[in-house]
PDB file of C-alpha atoms in Angstrom:
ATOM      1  CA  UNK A  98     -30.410   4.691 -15.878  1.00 46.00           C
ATOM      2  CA  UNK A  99     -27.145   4.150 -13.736  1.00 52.00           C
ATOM      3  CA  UNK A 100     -25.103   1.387 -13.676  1.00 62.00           C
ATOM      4  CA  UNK A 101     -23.381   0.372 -10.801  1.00 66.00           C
ATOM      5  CA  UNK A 102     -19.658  -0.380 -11.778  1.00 73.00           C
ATOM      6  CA  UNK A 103     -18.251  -1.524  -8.008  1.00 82.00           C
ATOM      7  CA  UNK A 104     -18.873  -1.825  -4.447  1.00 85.00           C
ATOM      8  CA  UNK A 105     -16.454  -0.491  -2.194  1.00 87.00           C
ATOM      9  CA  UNK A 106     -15.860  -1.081   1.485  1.00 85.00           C
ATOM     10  CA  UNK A 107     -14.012   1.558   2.697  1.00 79.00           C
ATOM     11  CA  UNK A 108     -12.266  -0.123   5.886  1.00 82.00           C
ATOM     12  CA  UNK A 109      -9.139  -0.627   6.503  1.00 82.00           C
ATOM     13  CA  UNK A 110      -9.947  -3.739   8.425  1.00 86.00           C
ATOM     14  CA  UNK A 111     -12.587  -5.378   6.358  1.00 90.00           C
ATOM     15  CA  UNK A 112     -13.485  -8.459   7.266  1.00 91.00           C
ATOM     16  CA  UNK A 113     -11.415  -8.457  10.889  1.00 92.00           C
ATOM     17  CA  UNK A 114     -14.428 -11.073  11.981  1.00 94.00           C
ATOM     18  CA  UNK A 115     -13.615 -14.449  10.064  1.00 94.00           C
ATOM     19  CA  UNK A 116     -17.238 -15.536  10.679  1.00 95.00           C
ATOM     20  CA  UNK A 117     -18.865 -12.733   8.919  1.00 95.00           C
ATOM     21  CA  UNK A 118     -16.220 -12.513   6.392  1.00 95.00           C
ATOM     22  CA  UNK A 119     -16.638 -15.931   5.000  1.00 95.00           C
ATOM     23  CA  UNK A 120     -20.478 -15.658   5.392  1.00 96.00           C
ATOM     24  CA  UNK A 121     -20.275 -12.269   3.014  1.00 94.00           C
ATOM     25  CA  UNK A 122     -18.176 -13.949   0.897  1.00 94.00           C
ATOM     26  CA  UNK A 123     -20.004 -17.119   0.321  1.00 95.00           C
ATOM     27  CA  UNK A 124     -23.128 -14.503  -0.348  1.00 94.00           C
ATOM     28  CA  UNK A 125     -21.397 -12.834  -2.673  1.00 91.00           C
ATOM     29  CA  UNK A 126     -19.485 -15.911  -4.702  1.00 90.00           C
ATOM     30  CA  UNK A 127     -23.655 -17.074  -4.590  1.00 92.00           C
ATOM     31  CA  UNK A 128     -24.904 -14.194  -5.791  1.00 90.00           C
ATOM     32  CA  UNK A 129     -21.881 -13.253  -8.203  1.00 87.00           C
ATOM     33  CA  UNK A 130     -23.053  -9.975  -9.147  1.00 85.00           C
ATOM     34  CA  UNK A 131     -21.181  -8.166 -12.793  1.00 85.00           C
ATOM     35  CA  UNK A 132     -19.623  -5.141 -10.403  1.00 87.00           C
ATOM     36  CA  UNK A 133     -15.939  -5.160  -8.907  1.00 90.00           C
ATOM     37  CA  UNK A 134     -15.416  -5.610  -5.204  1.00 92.00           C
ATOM     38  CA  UNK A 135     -12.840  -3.482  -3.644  1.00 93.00           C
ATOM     39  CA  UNK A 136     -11.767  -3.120   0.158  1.00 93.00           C
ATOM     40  CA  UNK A 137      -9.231  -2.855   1.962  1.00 95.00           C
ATOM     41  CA  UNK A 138      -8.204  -5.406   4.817  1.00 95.00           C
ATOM     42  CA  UNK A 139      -5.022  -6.557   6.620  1.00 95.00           C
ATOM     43  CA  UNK A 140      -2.844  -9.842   5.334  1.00 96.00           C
ATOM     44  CA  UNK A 141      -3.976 -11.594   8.523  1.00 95.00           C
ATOM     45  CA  UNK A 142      -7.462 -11.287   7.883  1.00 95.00           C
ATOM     46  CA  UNK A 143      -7.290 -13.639   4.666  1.00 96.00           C
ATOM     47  CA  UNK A 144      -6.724 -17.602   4.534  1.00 96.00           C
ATOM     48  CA  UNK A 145      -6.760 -19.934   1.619  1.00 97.00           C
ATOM     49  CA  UNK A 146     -10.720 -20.434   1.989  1.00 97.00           C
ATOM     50  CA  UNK A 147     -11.360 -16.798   1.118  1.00 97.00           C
ATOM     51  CA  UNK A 148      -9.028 -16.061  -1.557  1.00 97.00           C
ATOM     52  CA  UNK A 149     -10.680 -19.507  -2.879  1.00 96.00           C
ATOM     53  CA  UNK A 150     -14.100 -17.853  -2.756  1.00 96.00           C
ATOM     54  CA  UNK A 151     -12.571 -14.336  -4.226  1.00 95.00           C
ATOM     55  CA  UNK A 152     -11.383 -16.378  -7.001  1.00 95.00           C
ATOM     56  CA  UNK A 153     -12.633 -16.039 -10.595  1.00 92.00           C
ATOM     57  CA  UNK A 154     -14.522 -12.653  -9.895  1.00 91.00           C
ATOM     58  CA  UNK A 155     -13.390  -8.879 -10.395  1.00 93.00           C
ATOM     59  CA  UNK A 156     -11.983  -8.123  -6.809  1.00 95.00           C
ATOM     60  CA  UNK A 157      -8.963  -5.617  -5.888  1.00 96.00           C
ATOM     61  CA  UNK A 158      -7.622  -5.886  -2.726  1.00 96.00           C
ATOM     62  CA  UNK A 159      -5.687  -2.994  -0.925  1.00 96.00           C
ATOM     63  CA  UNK A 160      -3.286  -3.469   2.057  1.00 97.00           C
ATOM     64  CA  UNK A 161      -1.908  -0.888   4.206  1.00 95.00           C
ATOM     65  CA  UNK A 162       1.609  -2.727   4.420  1.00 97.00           C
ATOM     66  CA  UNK A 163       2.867   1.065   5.330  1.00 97.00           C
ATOM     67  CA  UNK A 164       6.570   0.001   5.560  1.00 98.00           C
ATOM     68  CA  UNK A 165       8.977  -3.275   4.762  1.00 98.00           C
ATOM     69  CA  UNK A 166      11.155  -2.118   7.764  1.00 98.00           C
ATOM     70  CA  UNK A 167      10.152  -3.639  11.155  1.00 98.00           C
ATOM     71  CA  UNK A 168      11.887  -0.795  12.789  1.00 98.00           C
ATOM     72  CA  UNK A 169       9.372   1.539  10.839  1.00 98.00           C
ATOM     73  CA  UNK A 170       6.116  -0.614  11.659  1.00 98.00           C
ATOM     74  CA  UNK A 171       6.937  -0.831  15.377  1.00 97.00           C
ATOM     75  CA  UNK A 172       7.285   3.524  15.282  1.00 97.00           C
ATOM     76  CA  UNK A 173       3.962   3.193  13.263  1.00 96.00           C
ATOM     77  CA  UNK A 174       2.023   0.692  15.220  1.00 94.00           C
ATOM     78  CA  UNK A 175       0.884  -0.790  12.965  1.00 95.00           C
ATOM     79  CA  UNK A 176       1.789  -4.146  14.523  1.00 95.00           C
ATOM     80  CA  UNK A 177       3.745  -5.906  17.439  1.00 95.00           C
ATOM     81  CA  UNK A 178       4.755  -8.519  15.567  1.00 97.00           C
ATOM     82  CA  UNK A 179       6.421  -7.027  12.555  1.00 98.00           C
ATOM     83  CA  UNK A 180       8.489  -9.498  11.111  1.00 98.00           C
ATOM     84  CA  UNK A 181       5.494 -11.833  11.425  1.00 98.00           C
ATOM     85  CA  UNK A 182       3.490  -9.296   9.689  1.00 98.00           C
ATOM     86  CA  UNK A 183       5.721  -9.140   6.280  1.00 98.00           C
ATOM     87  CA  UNK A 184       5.660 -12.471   6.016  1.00 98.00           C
ATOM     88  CA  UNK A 185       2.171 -12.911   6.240  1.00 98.00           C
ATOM     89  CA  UNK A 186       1.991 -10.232   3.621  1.00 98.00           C
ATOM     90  CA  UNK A 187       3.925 -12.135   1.734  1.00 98.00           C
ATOM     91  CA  UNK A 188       2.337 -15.442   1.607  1.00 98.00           C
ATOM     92  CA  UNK A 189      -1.071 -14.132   1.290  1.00 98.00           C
ATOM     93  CA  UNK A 190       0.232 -12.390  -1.885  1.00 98.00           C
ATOM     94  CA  UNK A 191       1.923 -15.212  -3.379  1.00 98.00           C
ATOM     95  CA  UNK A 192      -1.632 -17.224  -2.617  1.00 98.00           C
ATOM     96  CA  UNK A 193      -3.731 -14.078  -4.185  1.00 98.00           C
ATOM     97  CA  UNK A 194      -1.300 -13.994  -7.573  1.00 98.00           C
ATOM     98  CA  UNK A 195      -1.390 -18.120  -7.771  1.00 98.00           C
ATOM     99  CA  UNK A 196      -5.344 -17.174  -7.902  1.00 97.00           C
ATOM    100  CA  UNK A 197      -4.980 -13.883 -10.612  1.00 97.00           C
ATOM    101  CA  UNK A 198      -6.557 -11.743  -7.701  1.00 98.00           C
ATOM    102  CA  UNK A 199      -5.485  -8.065  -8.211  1.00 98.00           C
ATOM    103  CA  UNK A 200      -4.120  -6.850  -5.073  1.00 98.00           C
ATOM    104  CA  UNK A 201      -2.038  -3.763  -4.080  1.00 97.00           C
ATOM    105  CA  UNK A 202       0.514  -3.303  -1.487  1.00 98.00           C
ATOM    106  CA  UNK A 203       0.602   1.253   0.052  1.00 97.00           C
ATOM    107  CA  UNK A 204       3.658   2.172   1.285  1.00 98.00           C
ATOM    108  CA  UNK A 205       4.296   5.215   3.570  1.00 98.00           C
ATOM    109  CA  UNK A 206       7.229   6.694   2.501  1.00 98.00           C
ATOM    110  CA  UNK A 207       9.674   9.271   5.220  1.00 97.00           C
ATOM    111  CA  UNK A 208       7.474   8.605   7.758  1.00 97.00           C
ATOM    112  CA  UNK A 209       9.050   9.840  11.555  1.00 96.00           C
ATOM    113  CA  UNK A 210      11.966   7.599  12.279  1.00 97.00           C
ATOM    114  CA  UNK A 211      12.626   7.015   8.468  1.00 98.00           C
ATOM    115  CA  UNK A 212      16.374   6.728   7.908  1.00 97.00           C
ATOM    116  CA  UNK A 213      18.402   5.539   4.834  1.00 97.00           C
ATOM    117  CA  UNK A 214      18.479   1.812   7.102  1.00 98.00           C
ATOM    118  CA  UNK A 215      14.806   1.547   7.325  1.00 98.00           C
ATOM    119  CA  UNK A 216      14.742   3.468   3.456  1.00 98.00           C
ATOM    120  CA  UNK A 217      17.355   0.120   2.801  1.00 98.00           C
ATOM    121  CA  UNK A 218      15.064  -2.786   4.432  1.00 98.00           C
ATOM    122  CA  UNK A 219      11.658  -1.632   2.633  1.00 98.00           C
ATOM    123  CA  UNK A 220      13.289  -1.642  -0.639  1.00 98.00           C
ATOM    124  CA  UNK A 221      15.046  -4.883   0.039  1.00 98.00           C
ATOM    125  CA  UNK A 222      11.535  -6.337   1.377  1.00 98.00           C
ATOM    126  CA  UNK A 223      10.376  -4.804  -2.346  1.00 98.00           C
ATOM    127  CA  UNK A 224      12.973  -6.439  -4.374  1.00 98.00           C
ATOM    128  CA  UNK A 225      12.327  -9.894  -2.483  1.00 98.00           C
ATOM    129  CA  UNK A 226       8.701  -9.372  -3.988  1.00 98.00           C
ATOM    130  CA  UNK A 227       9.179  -8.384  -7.116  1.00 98.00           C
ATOM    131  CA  UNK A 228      11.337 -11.249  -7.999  1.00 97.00           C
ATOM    132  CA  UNK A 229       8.204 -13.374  -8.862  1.00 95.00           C
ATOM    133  CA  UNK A 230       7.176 -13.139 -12.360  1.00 93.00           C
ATOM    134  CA  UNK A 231       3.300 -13.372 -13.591  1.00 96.00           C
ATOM    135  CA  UNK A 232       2.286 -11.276 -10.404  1.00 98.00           C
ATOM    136  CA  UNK A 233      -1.075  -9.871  -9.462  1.00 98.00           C
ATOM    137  CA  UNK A 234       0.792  -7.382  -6.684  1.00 98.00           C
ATOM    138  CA  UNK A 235       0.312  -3.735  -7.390  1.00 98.00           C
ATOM    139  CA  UNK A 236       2.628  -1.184  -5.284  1.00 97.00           C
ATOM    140  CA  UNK A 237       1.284   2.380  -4.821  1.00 96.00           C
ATOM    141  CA  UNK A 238       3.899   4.404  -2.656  1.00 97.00           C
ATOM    142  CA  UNK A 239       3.425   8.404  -1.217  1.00 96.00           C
ATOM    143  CA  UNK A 240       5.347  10.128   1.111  1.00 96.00           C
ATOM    144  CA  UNK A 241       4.633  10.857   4.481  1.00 96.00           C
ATOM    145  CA  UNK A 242       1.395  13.399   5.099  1.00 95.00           C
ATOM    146  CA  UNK A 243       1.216  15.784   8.095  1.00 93.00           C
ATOM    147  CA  UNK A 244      -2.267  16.131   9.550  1.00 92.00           C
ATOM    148  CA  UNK A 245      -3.618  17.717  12.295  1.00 93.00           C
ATOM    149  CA  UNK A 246      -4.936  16.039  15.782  1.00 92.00           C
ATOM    150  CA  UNK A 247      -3.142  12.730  14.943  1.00 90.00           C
ATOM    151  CA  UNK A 248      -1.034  10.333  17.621  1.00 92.00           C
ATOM    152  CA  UNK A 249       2.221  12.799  15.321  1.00 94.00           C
ATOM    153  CA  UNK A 250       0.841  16.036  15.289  1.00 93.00           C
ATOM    154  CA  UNK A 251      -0.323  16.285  19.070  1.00 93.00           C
ATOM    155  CA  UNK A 252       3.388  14.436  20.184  1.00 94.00           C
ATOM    156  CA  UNK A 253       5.320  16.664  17.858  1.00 94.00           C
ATOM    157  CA  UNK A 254       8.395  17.306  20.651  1.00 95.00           C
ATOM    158  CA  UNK A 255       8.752  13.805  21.606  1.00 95.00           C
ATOM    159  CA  UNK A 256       9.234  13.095  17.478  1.00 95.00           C
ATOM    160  CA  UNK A 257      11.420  15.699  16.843  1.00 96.00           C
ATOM    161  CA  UNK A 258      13.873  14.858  19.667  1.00 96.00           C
ATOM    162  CA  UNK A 259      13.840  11.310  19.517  1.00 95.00           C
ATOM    163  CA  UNK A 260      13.854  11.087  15.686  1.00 95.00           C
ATOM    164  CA  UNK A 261      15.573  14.569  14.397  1.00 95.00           C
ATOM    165  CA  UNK A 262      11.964  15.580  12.612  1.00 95.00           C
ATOM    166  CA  UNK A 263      11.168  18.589  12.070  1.00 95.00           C
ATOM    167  CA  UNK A 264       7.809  19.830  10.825  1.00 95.00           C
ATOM    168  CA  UNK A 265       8.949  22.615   8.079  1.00 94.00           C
ATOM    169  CA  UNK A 266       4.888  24.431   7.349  1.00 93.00           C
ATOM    170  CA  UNK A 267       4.340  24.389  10.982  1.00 92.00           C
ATOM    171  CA  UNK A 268       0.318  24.227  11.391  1.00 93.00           C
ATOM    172  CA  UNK A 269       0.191  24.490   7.721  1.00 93.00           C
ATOM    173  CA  UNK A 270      -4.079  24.406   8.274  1.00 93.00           C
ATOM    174  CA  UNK A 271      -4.163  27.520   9.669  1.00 92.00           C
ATOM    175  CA  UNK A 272      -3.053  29.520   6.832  1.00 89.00           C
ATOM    176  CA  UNK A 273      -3.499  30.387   3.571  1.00 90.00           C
ATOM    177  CA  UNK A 274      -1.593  27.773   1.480  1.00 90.00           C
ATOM    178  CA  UNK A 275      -1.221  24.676  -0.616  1.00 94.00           C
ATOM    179  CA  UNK A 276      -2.446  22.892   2.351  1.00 93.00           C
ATOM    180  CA  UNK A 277      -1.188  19.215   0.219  1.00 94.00           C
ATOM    181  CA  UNK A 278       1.967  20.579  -0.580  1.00 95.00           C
ATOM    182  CA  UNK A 279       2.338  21.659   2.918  1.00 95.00           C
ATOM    183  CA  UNK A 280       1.124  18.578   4.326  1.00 95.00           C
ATOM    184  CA  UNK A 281       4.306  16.832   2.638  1.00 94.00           C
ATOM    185  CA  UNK A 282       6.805  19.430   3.610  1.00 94.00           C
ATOM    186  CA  UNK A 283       8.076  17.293   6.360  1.00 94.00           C
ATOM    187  CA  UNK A 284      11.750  15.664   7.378  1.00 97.00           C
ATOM    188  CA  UNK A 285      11.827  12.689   8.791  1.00 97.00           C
ATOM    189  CA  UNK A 286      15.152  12.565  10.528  1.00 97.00           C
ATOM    190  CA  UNK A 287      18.189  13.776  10.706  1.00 94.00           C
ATOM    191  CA  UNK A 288      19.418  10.861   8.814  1.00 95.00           C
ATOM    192  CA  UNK A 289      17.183  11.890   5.551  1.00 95.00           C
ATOM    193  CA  UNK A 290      17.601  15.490   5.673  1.00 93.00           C
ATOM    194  CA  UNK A 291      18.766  17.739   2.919  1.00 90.00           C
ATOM    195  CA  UNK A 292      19.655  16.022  -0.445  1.00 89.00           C
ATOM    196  CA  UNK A 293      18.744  12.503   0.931  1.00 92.00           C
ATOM    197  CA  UNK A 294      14.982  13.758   1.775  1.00 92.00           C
ATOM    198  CA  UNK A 295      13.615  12.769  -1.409  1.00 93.00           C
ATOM    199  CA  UNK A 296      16.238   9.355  -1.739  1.00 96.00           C
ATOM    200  CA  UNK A 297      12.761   7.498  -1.370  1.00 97.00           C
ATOM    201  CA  UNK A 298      11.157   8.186  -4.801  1.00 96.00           C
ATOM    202  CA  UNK A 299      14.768   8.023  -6.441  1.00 97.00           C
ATOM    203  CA  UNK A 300      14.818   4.285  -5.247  1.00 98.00           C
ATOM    204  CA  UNK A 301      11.112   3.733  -6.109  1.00 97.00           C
ATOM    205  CA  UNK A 302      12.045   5.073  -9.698  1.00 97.00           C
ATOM    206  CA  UNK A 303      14.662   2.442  -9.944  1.00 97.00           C
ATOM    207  CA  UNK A 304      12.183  -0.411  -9.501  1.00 97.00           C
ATOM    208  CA  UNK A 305       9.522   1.540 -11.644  1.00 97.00           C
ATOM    209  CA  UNK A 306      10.577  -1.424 -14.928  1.00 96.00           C
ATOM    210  CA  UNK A 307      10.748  -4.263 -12.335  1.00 97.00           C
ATOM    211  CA  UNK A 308       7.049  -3.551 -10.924  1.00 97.00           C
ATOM    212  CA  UNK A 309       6.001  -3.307 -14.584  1.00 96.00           C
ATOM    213  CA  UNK A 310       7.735  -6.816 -16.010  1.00 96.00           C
ATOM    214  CA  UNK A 311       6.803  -8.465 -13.076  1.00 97.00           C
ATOM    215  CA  UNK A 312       2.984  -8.063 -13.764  1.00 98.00           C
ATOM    216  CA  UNK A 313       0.541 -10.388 -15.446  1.00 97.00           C
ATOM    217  CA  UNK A 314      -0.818  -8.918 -18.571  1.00 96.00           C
ATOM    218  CA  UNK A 315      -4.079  -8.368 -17.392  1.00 96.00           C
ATOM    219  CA  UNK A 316      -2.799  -6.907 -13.988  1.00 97.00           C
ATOM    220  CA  UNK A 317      -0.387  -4.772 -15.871  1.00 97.00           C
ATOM    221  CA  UNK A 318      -3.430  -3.745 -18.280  1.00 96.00           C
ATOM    222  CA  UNK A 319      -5.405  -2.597 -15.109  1.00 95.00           C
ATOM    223  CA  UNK A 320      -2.373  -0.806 -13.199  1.00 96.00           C
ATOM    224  CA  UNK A 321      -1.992   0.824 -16.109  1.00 96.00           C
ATOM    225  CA  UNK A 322      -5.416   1.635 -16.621  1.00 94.00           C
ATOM    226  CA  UNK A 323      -6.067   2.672 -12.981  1.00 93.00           C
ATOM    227  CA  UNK A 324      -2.767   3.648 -11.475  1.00 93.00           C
ATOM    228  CA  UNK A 325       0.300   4.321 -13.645  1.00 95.00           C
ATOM    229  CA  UNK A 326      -0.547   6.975 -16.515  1.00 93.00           C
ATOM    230  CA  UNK A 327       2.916   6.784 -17.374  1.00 94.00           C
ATOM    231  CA  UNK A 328       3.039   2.983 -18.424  1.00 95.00           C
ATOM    232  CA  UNK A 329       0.189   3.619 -20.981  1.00 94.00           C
ATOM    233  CA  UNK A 330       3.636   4.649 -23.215  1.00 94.00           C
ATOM    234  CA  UNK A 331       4.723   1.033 -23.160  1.00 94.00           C
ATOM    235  CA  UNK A 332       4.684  -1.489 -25.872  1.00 93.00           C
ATOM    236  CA  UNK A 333       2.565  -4.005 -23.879  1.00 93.00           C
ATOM    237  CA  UNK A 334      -0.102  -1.252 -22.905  1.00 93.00           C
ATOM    238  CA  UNK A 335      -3.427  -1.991 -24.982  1.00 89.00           C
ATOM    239  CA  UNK A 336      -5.336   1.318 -25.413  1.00 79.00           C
ATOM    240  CA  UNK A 337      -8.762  -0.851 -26.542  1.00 67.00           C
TER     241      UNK A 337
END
């Protein structure tokens, strides 16, 4: 016999309808059953009353915060408002840790546009977070991936001469090749070429001991559990 261990929605906009979302989450705060509920869902789509219901139950929450540079969020689309949008983030994170509700923050990493400014303004949007001790927030960070048929891919001349990209494998799909390595092989502008295309993970590494302190246990338990092999060699890693 199988056990079910968690339910998963996998949309990045769960629960964009507030009437349904309470309604499921009343259901499910009713029903309480033993599994883990993960999905993924936008800060705007959360207000006190749900993290209230999400409260006391196994729950990770993923949002696709892409970018702490407004510059880079406007290039992404991921929002008009994009100041607006961090700060939601922000409090809606604060509100989820007050609760102990895991939740993780993705960042896009060299994404077009990406320059050591916008490089500057994520990690200063980072080190505004992680100044909070006792923290439920999770970061999980990747560079940029080139796929085919995306808004990117099809517009690849009006990137590369507004921006300074340049797409190094080419149509990587087409041929025989690491097609994930190639899908990374990628400059984002001119700004971030050469020695300064990989100045992303060298900053992330910086903060790797700051994203680790700043952790509840239990959250730090699970991160490393789930996320961060490498933490499992620190003192306050349980292997039980």
């Amino acid at each position: 016999r199988l056990g079910v261990f968690a339910g998963a929605a996998c949309d990045a906009c769960f629960g964009m309808r507030p009437a349904w979302r309470k309604e499921f989450l009343r259901r499910m705060k009713d029903v309480n059953p033993k599994i883990w509920l993960v999905f993924e869902t936008r800060p705007e789509y959360l207000d006190a009353e749900d993290i209230e219901l999400l409260a006391g139950r196994p729950t990770e929450i993923q949002f696709g915060v892409e970018s702490g540079s407004p510059e880079i969020l406007r290039i992404m689309k991921k929002t008009r408002q994009p100041e607006q949008f961090l700060e939601r983030f922000a409090r809606v994170s604060d509100m989820l840790s007050d609760r102990g509700i895991l939740h993780r923050a993705n960042l896009i990493f060299n994404h077009p546009g990406e320059t050591r400014k916008t490089l500057d303004e994520t990690m200063a949007f980072m080190d505004r977070m992680l100044a909070r001790n006792d923290s439920y927030l999770m970061w999980a960070v990747h560079g940029f991936m080139d796929f085919p048929g995306c808004d990117i891919d099809t517009s690849r001349a009006e990137y590369e001469r507004k921006y300074g990209c340049r797409f190094l494998a080419g149509d990587w799909w087409k041929g025989e090749t690491d097609q994930y390595d190639a899908s990374l092989k990628f400059v984002p502008s001119a700004d971030l070429d050469g020695e300064n295309l990989g100045l992303w993970e060298k900053l992330t590494k910086q903060r790797d001991r700051r994203m680790r302190d700043t952790l509840a246990d239990d959250a730090f338990q699970f991160a490393a559990q789930k996320y961060f092999w490498e933490w499992r060699d620190d003192p306050r890693f349980k292997n039980d």
